[in-house]
Amino acid sequence: MSTSTSTTTSTIVEAKVIVSSPGRNYVTLKITTSDGVTGIGDATLNGRELSVASYLEDHVCPLLIGKDPAAIERIWQYLYKGAYWRRGPVTMTAIAAVDVALWDIKGKVAGLPVYQLLGGAAREGVTVYGHASGNDIPQLLDDVAKFRDRGFRAVRAQAAVPGVAKVYGMRKGDGNTYEPADGELPSEECWDTGKYLDWVPRKMAAVRERFGYDFHLLHDVHHRLTPIEAAHLGKSLEPFRMFWIEDPTPAEDQEAFRLIRQHTTTPLAVGEIFNSIWDCQHLITERLIDYIRTSVSHAGGISHLRKIFSLAELYGIRSGSHGAGDLSPVSFAAALHVDLSVQNFGMQEYMEHLPPYQEVFTTSWTFEDGLMHPGDAPGIGVEFDEEAAARFPYERKYLPVNTLADGSVHDW
Ligand code: GCO
Ligand code: MG
């Protein structure tokens, strides 16, 4: 049976997976049509890159050949329902890469940037937050000052916890950003909740005391607290009017957020490791959170992310897309198109990519006065140089593993 659902005669003739490491590992899917139009999608899953590459190469790419590239929703459903085995980070990252590559193609064929196809700009620009960190309070304050001097209207503040050797979110050396994925095997960190809970309010007090309240202040808890500990943290941070605390507790148990909610007015954000609308159904429909942080690349692409944000809009919940450096420039640009076009945009994370990513990805986004714009190039607005990518072979890297002092494994 024909799968053509549009009047075009164009078909997909090639789907190629390129794994490269320009600054860090990225998996890129390149789809080519019979008209010679190409589109790219990001299939990077930090620390598990080759699983998605294999899922695409061995199981998805053969299915795409001969299909109509314009039929994005049908292809999405074909890959989701048609696999029988649904959801999960590997499957949904692979589907996301196909989805974004097809939106890129659709934009190029139409001669329009993707945000125009999504309904056009609902705002002038996308507010982004930068990542400030420090080994102590003075260092953190210097770093916050740098972001504010560059025009950022929102800053995430992470700092070393006295008495805890290594903590999530800290930079190495003088780099633009930190890179947690490291080493041929995972490094280990040792966590102490008590020390952290005492420390965070002191740190935020210092930030507000020095810089005041005319910018947004954010913090990532990175899934480390129990619900009641997270409630305690939220309450202790209320005087500093946080824009959000992120991932206060592991979110497999959506119901756990009800307890946090009952105790604090500090806004809650969650979702960077979610893969589908089902992972956040109750969080949204029962208004247990304020910001949904699902990403283009890990939650099924532009098509599925739009459904999540539309559901959230009904309940007054705003978007807060994940934008760490392990999401390639392709999915970061795709996020900007979504952010610009949805009504319930809240905030976009912007963790700048590590050089020499520019040798492989040419971007057309802009940053001015704290706002970003995806640019007006047709499609997603990112060009991928396959020859340059070949100069940066894949390097196996793992995210760290977290333990407690007694050696038991804790959430990282
Ligand atoms: C964030 C995230 C990241 C993740 C990373 C894992 O808020 O930016 O927590 O730093 O740890 O994306 O791959
Ligand atoms: Mg996070």
Short mmCIF file of C-alpha atoms and ligand atoms in Angstrom, two decimals:
data_model
loop_
_atom_site.label_atom_id
_atom_site.label_comp_id
_atom_site.label_asym_id
_atom_site.label_seq_id
_atom_site.Cartn_x
_atom_site.Cartn_y
_atom_site.Cartn_z
CA MET A 1 0.00 0.00 0.00
CA SER A 2 1.26 3.47 -0.83
CA THR A 3 2.25 5.61 2.14
CA SER A 4 2.13 8.85 0.18
CA THR A 5 -0.08 11.40 1.95
CA SER A 6 0.68 14.55 0.00
CA THR A 7 0.65 15.65 -3.60
CA THR A 8 4.44 15.91 -3.83
CA THR A 9 6.34 13.19 -5.64
CA SER A 10 9.44 13.59 -3.49
CA THR A 11 10.62 10.54 -1.53
CA ILE A 12 13.33 9.87 1.02
CA VAL A 13 16.31 8.31 -0.76
CA GLU A 14 18.93 8.27 2.00
CA ALA A 15 19.08 8.36 5.80
CA LYS A 16 22.60 8.45 7.21
CA VAL A 17 23.87 8.47 10.80
CA ILE A 18 27.08 10.35 11.59
CA VAL A 19 28.74 9.99 15.01
CA SER A 20 31.42 12.58 15.74
CA SER A 21 33.04 14.35 18.67
CA PRO A 22 33.73 18.05 17.95
CA GLY A 23 34.10 19.10 21.61
CA ARG A 24 31.84 16.25 22.78
CA ASN A 25 30.03 13.31 21.18
CA TYR A 26 27.12 14.09 18.87
CA VAL A 27 24.99 11.75 16.79
CA THR A 28 23.53 13.43 13.69
CA LEU A 29 20.94 12.01 11.30
CA LYS A 30 21.00 13.32 7.74
CA ILE A 31 18.00 12.63 5.51
CA THR A 32 18.14 13.27 1.75
CA THR A 33 15.13 13.44 -0.60
CA SER A 34 14.81 12.53 -4.27
CA ASP A 35 14.77 16.30 -4.96
CA GLY A 36 18.21 16.61 -3.39
CA VAL A 37 16.97 18.43 -0.27
CA THR A 38 18.71 17.45 2.98
CA GLY A 39 17.54 17.76 6.57
CA ILE A 40 19.38 17.08 9.83
CA GLY A 41 18.29 15.89 13.25
CA ASP A 42 20.09 15.39 16.58
CA ALA A 43 20.14 11.81 17.94
CA THR A 44 22.55 12.37 20.84
CA LEU A 45 21.87 10.53 24.11
CA ASN A 46 24.71 11.43 26.46
CA GLY A 47 26.79 8.39 27.48
CA ARG A 48 24.64 6.03 25.37
CA GLU A 49 25.28 7.55 21.92
CA LEU A 50 25.94 4.33 20.02
CA SER A 51 22.66 2.72 21.10
CA VAL A 52 20.68 5.41 19.31
CA ALA A 53 23.03 5.28 16.31
CA SER A 54 22.39 1.54 16.05
CA TYR A 55 18.63 1.89 16.60
CA LEU A 56 18.55 4.34 13.71
CA GLU A 57 20.95 2.56 11.37
CA ASP A 58 19.76 -0.97 11.97
CA HIS A 59 16.03 -0.45 12.47
CA VAL A 60 14.76 3.00 11.47
CA CYS A 61 16.70 4.20 8.42
CA PRO A 62 15.65 1.23 6.23
CA LEU A 63 12.00 2.09 6.97
CA LEU A 64 12.37 5.67 5.79
CA ILE A 65 13.51 4.93 2.25
CA GLY A 66 10.74 5.60 -0.27
CA LYS A 67 8.54 7.47 2.22
CA ASP A 68 7.09 10.93 1.62
CA PRO A 69 9.28 13.40 3.61
CA ALA A 70 6.35 15.84 3.87
CA ALA A 71 4.22 13.38 5.90
CA ILE A 72 5.87 14.16 9.25
CA GLU A 73 3.04 13.11 11.58
CA ARG A 74 2.42 9.87 9.71
CA ILE A 75 6.10 8.91 9.77
CA TRP A 76 6.21 9.79 13.50
CA GLN A 77 3.29 7.47 14.23
CA TYR A 78 4.74 4.78 11.96
CA LEU A 79 7.97 4.77 14.00
CA TYR A 80 6.16 5.01 17.37
CA LYS A 81 3.12 2.77 17.04
CA GLY A 82 4.64 0.71 14.27
CA ALA A 83 7.53 -0.49 16.45
CA TYR A 84 5.12 -2.02 18.99
CA TRP A 85 7.86 -1.36 21.65
CA ARG A 86 7.14 2.21 22.63
CA ARG A 87 8.79 5.07 24.50
CA GLY A 88 12.14 4.99 26.30
CA PRO A 89 15.12 7.30 25.73
CA VAL A 90 16.70 5.36 22.86
CA THR A 91 13.52 5.00 20.80
CA MET A 92 12.29 8.53 21.42
CA THR A 93 15.68 10.15 20.70
CA ALA A 94 15.79 8.27 17.39
CA ILE A 95 12.24 9.35 16.49
CA ALA A 96 13.13 12.93 17.48
CA ALA A 97 16.07 12.97 15.08
CA VAL A 98 13.84 11.83 12.20
CA ASP A 99 11.17 14.36 13.14
CA VAL A 100 13.56 17.33 13.29
CA ALA A 101 15.25 16.33 10.01
CA LEU A 102 11.81 16.24 8.34
CA TRP A 103 10.85 19.67 9.74
CA ASP A 104 14.20 20.96 8.44
CA ILE A 105 13.34 19.59 4.99
CA LYS A 106 9.82 21.01 5.12
CA GLY A 107 11.21 24.44 5.96
CA LYS A 108 13.78 24.30 3.18
CA VAL A 109 11.14 23.21 0.65
CA ALA A 110 8.82 26.03 1.77
CA GLY A 111 11.69 28.55 1.94
CA LEU A 112 10.68 29.39 5.53
CA PRO A 113 12.26 29.07 8.98
CA VAL A 114 10.54 26.32 10.98
CA TYR A 115 9.03 28.75 13.51
CA GLN A 116 6.98 30.24 10.66
CA LEU A 117 5.57 26.79 9.91
CA LEU A 118 4.67 26.43 13.59
CA GLY A 119 2.47 29.52 13.54
CA GLY A 120 5.02 32.32 13.50
CA ALA A 121 6.72 34.26 16.28
CA ALA A 122 4.66 34.74 19.44
CA ARG A 123 7.42 36.95 20.93
CA GLU A 124 10.43 38.97 19.83
CA GLY A 125 12.98 36.62 21.29
CA VAL A 126 13.57 33.70 23.61
CA THR A 127 14.79 34.42 27.16
CA VAL A 128 17.70 32.13 27.96
CA TYR A 129 19.56 31.39 31.16
CA GLY A 130 23.29 30.86 31.45
CA HIS A 131 25.18 28.57 33.83
CA ALA A 132 27.17 30.30 36.57
CA SER A 133 29.27 28.26 38.99
CA GLY A 134 32.11 28.63 41.47
CA ASN A 135 34.28 26.75 43.92
CA ASP A 136 33.21 29.21 46.61
CA ILE A 137 30.81 32.15 46.96
CA PRO A 138 33.20 34.88 45.69
CA GLN A 139 33.93 32.82 42.56
CA LEU A 140 30.24 32.18 42.00
CA LEU A 141 29.45 35.89 42.36
CA ASP A 142 32.16 36.78 39.82
CA ASP A 143 30.67 34.28 37.42
CA VAL A 144 27.11 35.56 37.87
CA ALA A 145 28.49 39.07 37.18
CA LYS A 146 30.00 37.85 33.88
CA PHE A 147 26.64 36.55 32.67
CA ARG A 148 24.87 39.73 33.71
CA ASP A 149 27.53 41.84 31.93
CA ARG A 150 26.90 39.83 28.77
CA GLY A 151 23.22 40.74 28.94
CA PHE A 152 21.72 37.53 30.36
CA ARG A 153 18.39 38.21 32.10
CA ALA A 154 18.46 34.85 33.87
CA VAL A 155 21.26 32.91 35.52
CA ARG A 156 21.44 29.44 37.04
CA ALA A 157 23.67 29.36 40.14
CA GLN A 158 25.51 26.18 41.16
CA ALA A 159 28.47 26.07 43.56
CA ALA A 160 30.74 23.59 45.26
CA VAL A 161 29.29 22.41 48.59
CA PRO A 162 31.83 22.75 51.44
CA GLY A 163 32.86 19.26 52.55
CA VAL A 164 31.62 17.54 49.37
CA ALA A 165 34.49 16.75 46.99
CA LYS A 166 32.72 16.91 43.60
CA VAL A 167 29.32 18.35 42.77
CA TYR A 168 27.16 18.44 39.65
CA GLY A 169 27.30 21.63 37.61
CA MET A 170 30.88 22.73 38.28
CA ARG A 171 33.19 23.86 35.51
CA LYS A 172 36.57 22.37 34.83
CA GLY A 173 39.40 24.86 34.22
CA ASP A 174 38.49 28.12 32.56
CA GLY A 175 36.25 26.63 29.87
CA ASN A 176 33.04 28.28 28.75
CA THR A 177 31.07 25.53 30.34
CA TYR A 178 31.43 22.36 32.32
CA GLU A 179 31.32 18.95 30.73
CA PRO A 180 30.20 16.19 33.06
CA ALA A 181 30.66 13.30 30.63
CA ASP A 182 34.21 12.14 31.03
CA GLY A 183 36.53 9.15 31.05
CA GLU A 184 36.50 5.70 29.53
CA LEU A 185 34.56 4.58 32.60
CA PRO A 186 32.29 6.66 34.89
CA SER A 187 33.91 8.80 37.57
CA GLU A 188 32.33 8.59 41.03
CA GLU A 189 31.00 11.39 43.18
CA CYS A 190 30.01 11.21 46.85
CA TRP A 191 26.91 13.07 47.93
CA ASP A 192 25.84 14.58 51.27
CA THR A 193 22.28 15.92 51.45
CA GLY A 194 22.65 17.56 54.87
CA LYS A 195 25.63 19.68 53.83
CA TYR A 196 23.84 20.68 50.62
CA LEU A 197 20.60 21.70 52.34
CA ASP A 198 22.48 23.97 54.76
CA TRP A 199 24.55 25.52 52.01
CA VAL A 200 22.14 26.41 49.18
CA PRO A 201 20.16 29.15 51.02
CA ARG A 202 23.44 30.83 52.10
CA LYS A 203 24.64 30.81 48.53
CA MET A 204 21.40 32.24 47.11
CA ALA A 205 21.31 34.89 49.86
CA ALA A 206 24.80 36.02 48.76
CA VAL A 207 23.71 36.21 45.10
CA ARG A 208 20.59 38.28 45.87
CA GLU A 209 22.50 40.50 48.33
CA ARG A 210 25.10 41.37 45.71
CA PHE A 211 22.92 41.66 42.59
CA GLY A 212 19.40 42.34 43.84
CA TYR A 213 16.20 40.98 42.35
CA ASP A 214 16.05 42.43 38.84
CA PHE A 215 17.07 39.19 37.13
CA HIS A 216 15.86 35.61 37.24
CA LEU A 217 17.72 33.18 39.50
CA LEU A 218 17.53 29.42 38.93
CA HIS A 219 19.03 26.31 40.51
CA ASP A 220 19.30 22.65 39.47
CA VAL A 221 18.94 20.08 42.28
CA HIS A 222 19.61 17.27 39.79
CA HIS A 223 17.21 14.70 41.28
CA ARG A 224 19.11 14.39 44.59
CA LEU A 225 16.51 14.97 47.28
CA THR A 226 13.59 13.03 48.69
CA PRO A 227 10.23 14.83 48.35
CA ILE A 228 10.26 16.06 51.96
CA GLU A 229 13.88 17.26 51.67
CA ALA A 230 12.93 19.05 48.44
CA ALA A 231 9.99 20.66 50.26
CA HIS A 232 12.43 21.89 52.93
CA LEU A 233 14.75 23.32 50.26
CA GLY A 234 11.91 25.06 48.43
CA LYS A 235 10.75 26.66 51.68
CA SER A 236 14.24 27.80 52.66
CA LEU A 237 14.69 29.47 49.24
CA GLU A 238 11.41 31.40 49.28
CA PRO A 239 13.03 34.71 50.41
CA PHE A 240 15.27 34.66 47.30
CA ARG A 241 12.36 34.42 44.83
CA MET A 242 13.79 31.69 42.64
CA PHE A 243 12.52 31.49 39.07
CA TRP A 244 12.55 27.73 39.64
CA ILE A 245 14.27 24.87 41.36
CA GLU A 246 14.83 22.10 38.84
CA ASP A 247 14.50 18.33 39.29
CA PRO A 248 14.10 18.58 43.08
CA THR A 249 13.37 14.85 43.35
CA PRO A 250 13.55 11.92 40.89
CA ALA A 251 10.37 12.14 38.81
CA GLU A 252 9.58 8.51 38.06
CA ASP A 253 6.97 8.97 40.78
CA GLN A 254 4.91 11.91 39.51
CA GLU A 255 2.75 11.84 42.64
CA ALA A 256 5.82 12.74 44.77
CA PHE A 257 5.59 16.33 43.55
CA ARG A 258 2.28 16.78 45.36
CA LEU A 259 4.08 16.65 48.67
CA ILE A 260 6.68 19.25 47.63
CA ARG A 261 3.92 21.46 46.29
CA GLN A 262 1.98 21.37 49.56
CA HIS A 263 4.92 22.90 51.42
CA THR A 264 6.44 25.58 49.25
CA THR A 265 5.72 28.43 46.84
CA THR A 266 9.13 28.08 45.14
CA PRO A 267 8.32 27.21 41.51
CA LEU A 268 9.15 23.68 40.37
CA ALA A 269 10.63 22.60 37.03
CA VAL A 270 11.13 19.05 35.83
CA GLY A 271 11.35 16.95 32.69
CA GLU A 272 14.78 16.87 31.06
CA ILE A 273 14.89 13.07 31.23
CA PHE A 274 11.26 12.55 30.19
CA ASN A 275 10.65 10.95 26.81
CA SER A 276 6.95 11.37 26.22
CA ILE A 277 3.76 13.14 27.21
CA TRP A 278 2.88 10.17 29.40
CA ASP A 279 5.88 10.90 31.66
CA CYS A 280 4.37 14.25 32.61
CA GLN A 281 0.62 13.68 32.20
CA HIS A 282 -0.21 13.84 35.93
CA LEU A 283 2.40 16.49 36.72
CA ILE A 284 0.66 18.73 34.20
CA THR A 285 -3.01 17.88 34.57
CA GLU A 286 -2.82 17.98 38.37
CA ARG A 287 -0.81 21.22 38.32
CA LEU A 288 2.03 19.76 40.37
CA ILE A 289 4.75 21.74 38.56
CA ASP A 290 5.25 25.19 37.07
CA TYR A 291 7.65 24.50 34.18
CA ILE A 292 7.95 21.46 31.94
CA ARG A 293 11.56 20.93 30.82
CA THR A 294 11.19 18.26 28.13
CA SER A 295 13.55 18.66 25.17
CA VAL A 296 13.19 18.36 21.41
CA SER A 297 15.83 15.65 21.17
CA HIS A 298 14.77 13.38 24.04
CA ALA A 299 11.00 13.77 23.86
CA GLY A 300 10.15 12.81 20.30
CA GLY A 301 11.12 15.90 18.34
CA ILE A 302 9.31 19.12 17.50
CA SER A 303 6.01 17.32 16.81
CA HIS A 304 5.77 15.61 20.19
CA LEU A 305 7.21 18.50 22.19
CA ARG A 306 4.50 20.76 20.77
CA LYS A 307 1.86 18.33 22.04
CA ILE A 308 3.40 18.37 25.53
CA PHE A 309 3.53 22.18 25.57
CA SER A 310 -0.05 22.43 24.29
CA LEU A 311 -1.26 20.18 27.11
CA ALA A 312 0.75 22.29 29.57
CA GLU A 313 -0.78 25.51 28.19
CA LEU A 314 -4.26 24.32 29.20
CA TYR A 315 -3.09 24.09 32.82
CA GLY A 316 -1.09 27.33 32.98
CA ILE A 317 2.24 25.51 32.99
CA ARG A 318 5.07 27.05 30.98
CA SER A 319 7.90 25.56 28.96
CA GLY A 320 11.50 25.46 30.16
CA SER A 321 13.32 23.35 27.61
CA HIS A 322 16.48 21.51 28.52
CA GLY A 323 19.40 23.02 26.61
CA ALA A 324 22.57 21.44 27.98
CA GLY A 325 25.66 21.15 25.78
CA ASP A 326 25.03 17.47 25.14
CA LEU A 327 22.00 18.48 23.06
CA SER A 328 23.65 19.30 19.73
CA PRO A 329 23.33 22.69 18.01
CA VAL A 330 20.66 21.06 15.83
CA SER A 331 18.29 20.36 18.69
CA PHE A 332 19.16 23.63 20.41
CA ALA A 333 18.15 25.51 17.25
CA ALA A 334 14.99 23.37 16.98
CA ALA A 335 14.14 24.31 20.59
CA LEU A 336 14.46 28.01 19.73
CA HIS A 337 11.92 27.59 16.90
CA VAL A 338 9.47 25.94 19.30
CA ASP A 339 10.13 28.52 22.06
CA LEU A 340 9.51 31.41 19.72
CA SER A 341 6.20 30.04 18.49
CA VAL A 342 4.38 28.64 21.54
CA GLN A 343 2.19 30.86 23.72
CA ASN A 344 3.25 29.31 27.04
CA PHE A 345 7.01 29.74 26.69
CA GLY A 346 8.74 30.18 30.06
CA MET A 347 12.51 29.97 29.79
CA GLN A 348 15.16 28.25 27.66
CA GLU A 349 18.41 26.82 29.02
CA TYR A 350 21.48 27.90 27.05
CA MET A 351 24.65 26.04 27.93
CA GLU A 352 26.99 27.14 25.19
CA HIS A 353 28.53 24.38 23.09
CA LEU A 354 32.19 23.55 23.44
CA PRO A 355 34.64 24.42 20.67
CA PRO A 356 35.45 23.18 18.07
CA TYR A 357 31.75 22.47 17.45
CA GLN A 358 31.70 25.43 15.01
CA GLU A 359 33.92 23.48 12.62
CA VAL A 360 31.08 20.98 12.15
CA PHE A 361 27.87 22.93 12.84
CA THR A 362 27.21 26.37 11.33
CA THR A 363 24.37 28.06 13.19
CA SER A 364 22.23 31.07 12.36
CA TRP A 365 20.82 31.86 15.80
CA THR A 366 21.51 35.21 17.47
CA PHE A 367 21.89 36.39 21.09
CA GLU A 368 21.16 39.96 21.99
CA ASP A 369 20.24 41.59 25.27
CA GLY A 370 19.49 38.21 26.89
CA LEU A 371 17.17 37.09 24.10
CA MET A 372 17.88 34.50 21.43
CA HIS A 373 16.36 34.10 17.97
CA PRO A 374 16.73 31.08 15.69
CA GLY A 375 17.30 33.27 12.60
CA ASP A 376 15.40 33.28 9.33
CA ALA A 377 17.30 30.72 7.28
CA PRO A 378 14.89 28.17 5.74
CA GLY A 379 14.45 25.07 7.91
CA ILE A 380 16.14 24.70 11.30
CA GLY A 381 18.97 27.04 10.34
CA VAL A 382 21.92 24.77 11.12
CA GLU A 383 24.33 23.43 8.49
CA PHE A 384 26.27 20.24 9.16
CA ASP A 385 29.69 19.64 7.57
CA GLU A 386 30.09 15.90 7.17
CA GLU A 387 33.72 16.07 6.05
CA ALA A 388 34.66 18.17 9.06
CA ALA A 389 32.75 15.75 11.34
CA ALA A 390 34.99 12.90 10.11
CA ARG A 391 37.99 14.66 11.66
CA PHE A 392 36.49 14.20 15.16
CA PRO A 393 35.98 10.49 15.83
CA TYR A 394 33.69 9.21 18.59
CA GLU A 395 35.24 8.89 22.06
CA ARG A 396 33.52 6.71 24.66
CA LYS A 397 32.47 8.88 27.61
CA TYR A 398 30.23 8.33 30.63
CA LEU A 399 28.33 10.61 32.95
CA PRO A 400 29.47 10.32 36.59
CA VAL A 401 27.86 7.93 39.07
CA ASN A 402 26.87 9.26 42.50
CA THR A 403 27.23 7.39 45.79
CA LEU A 404 26.63 8.11 49.46
CA ALA A 405 29.34 7.88 52.13
CA ASP A 406 28.39 4.24 52.82
CA GLY A 407 29.00 3.29 49.17
CA SER A 408 25.37 2.92 48.15
CA VAL A 409 24.35 4.35 44.77
CA HIS A 410 22.46 7.65 44.84
CA ASP A 411 20.81 9.69 42.08
CA TRP A 412 23.34 11.76 40.10
C1 GCO B 1 20.86 20.57 32.80
C2 GCO B 1 21.12 19.13 32.94
C3 GCO B 1 22.38 18.64 32.33
C4 GCO B 1 22.43 17.12 32.39
C5 GCO B 1 22.99 16.58 31.14
C6 GCO B 1 23.04 15.09 31.14
O1 GCO B 1 19.99 21.03 33.49
O2 GCO B 1 21.50 21.21 31.99
O3 GCO B 1 20.88 18.70 34.22
O4 GCO B 1 23.51 19.24 32.83
O5 GCO B 1 23.15 16.69 33.49
O6 GCO B 1 22.26 17.07 30.07
O7 GCO B 1 23.38 14.60 29.90
MG MG B 2 19.11 19.75 34.81
#
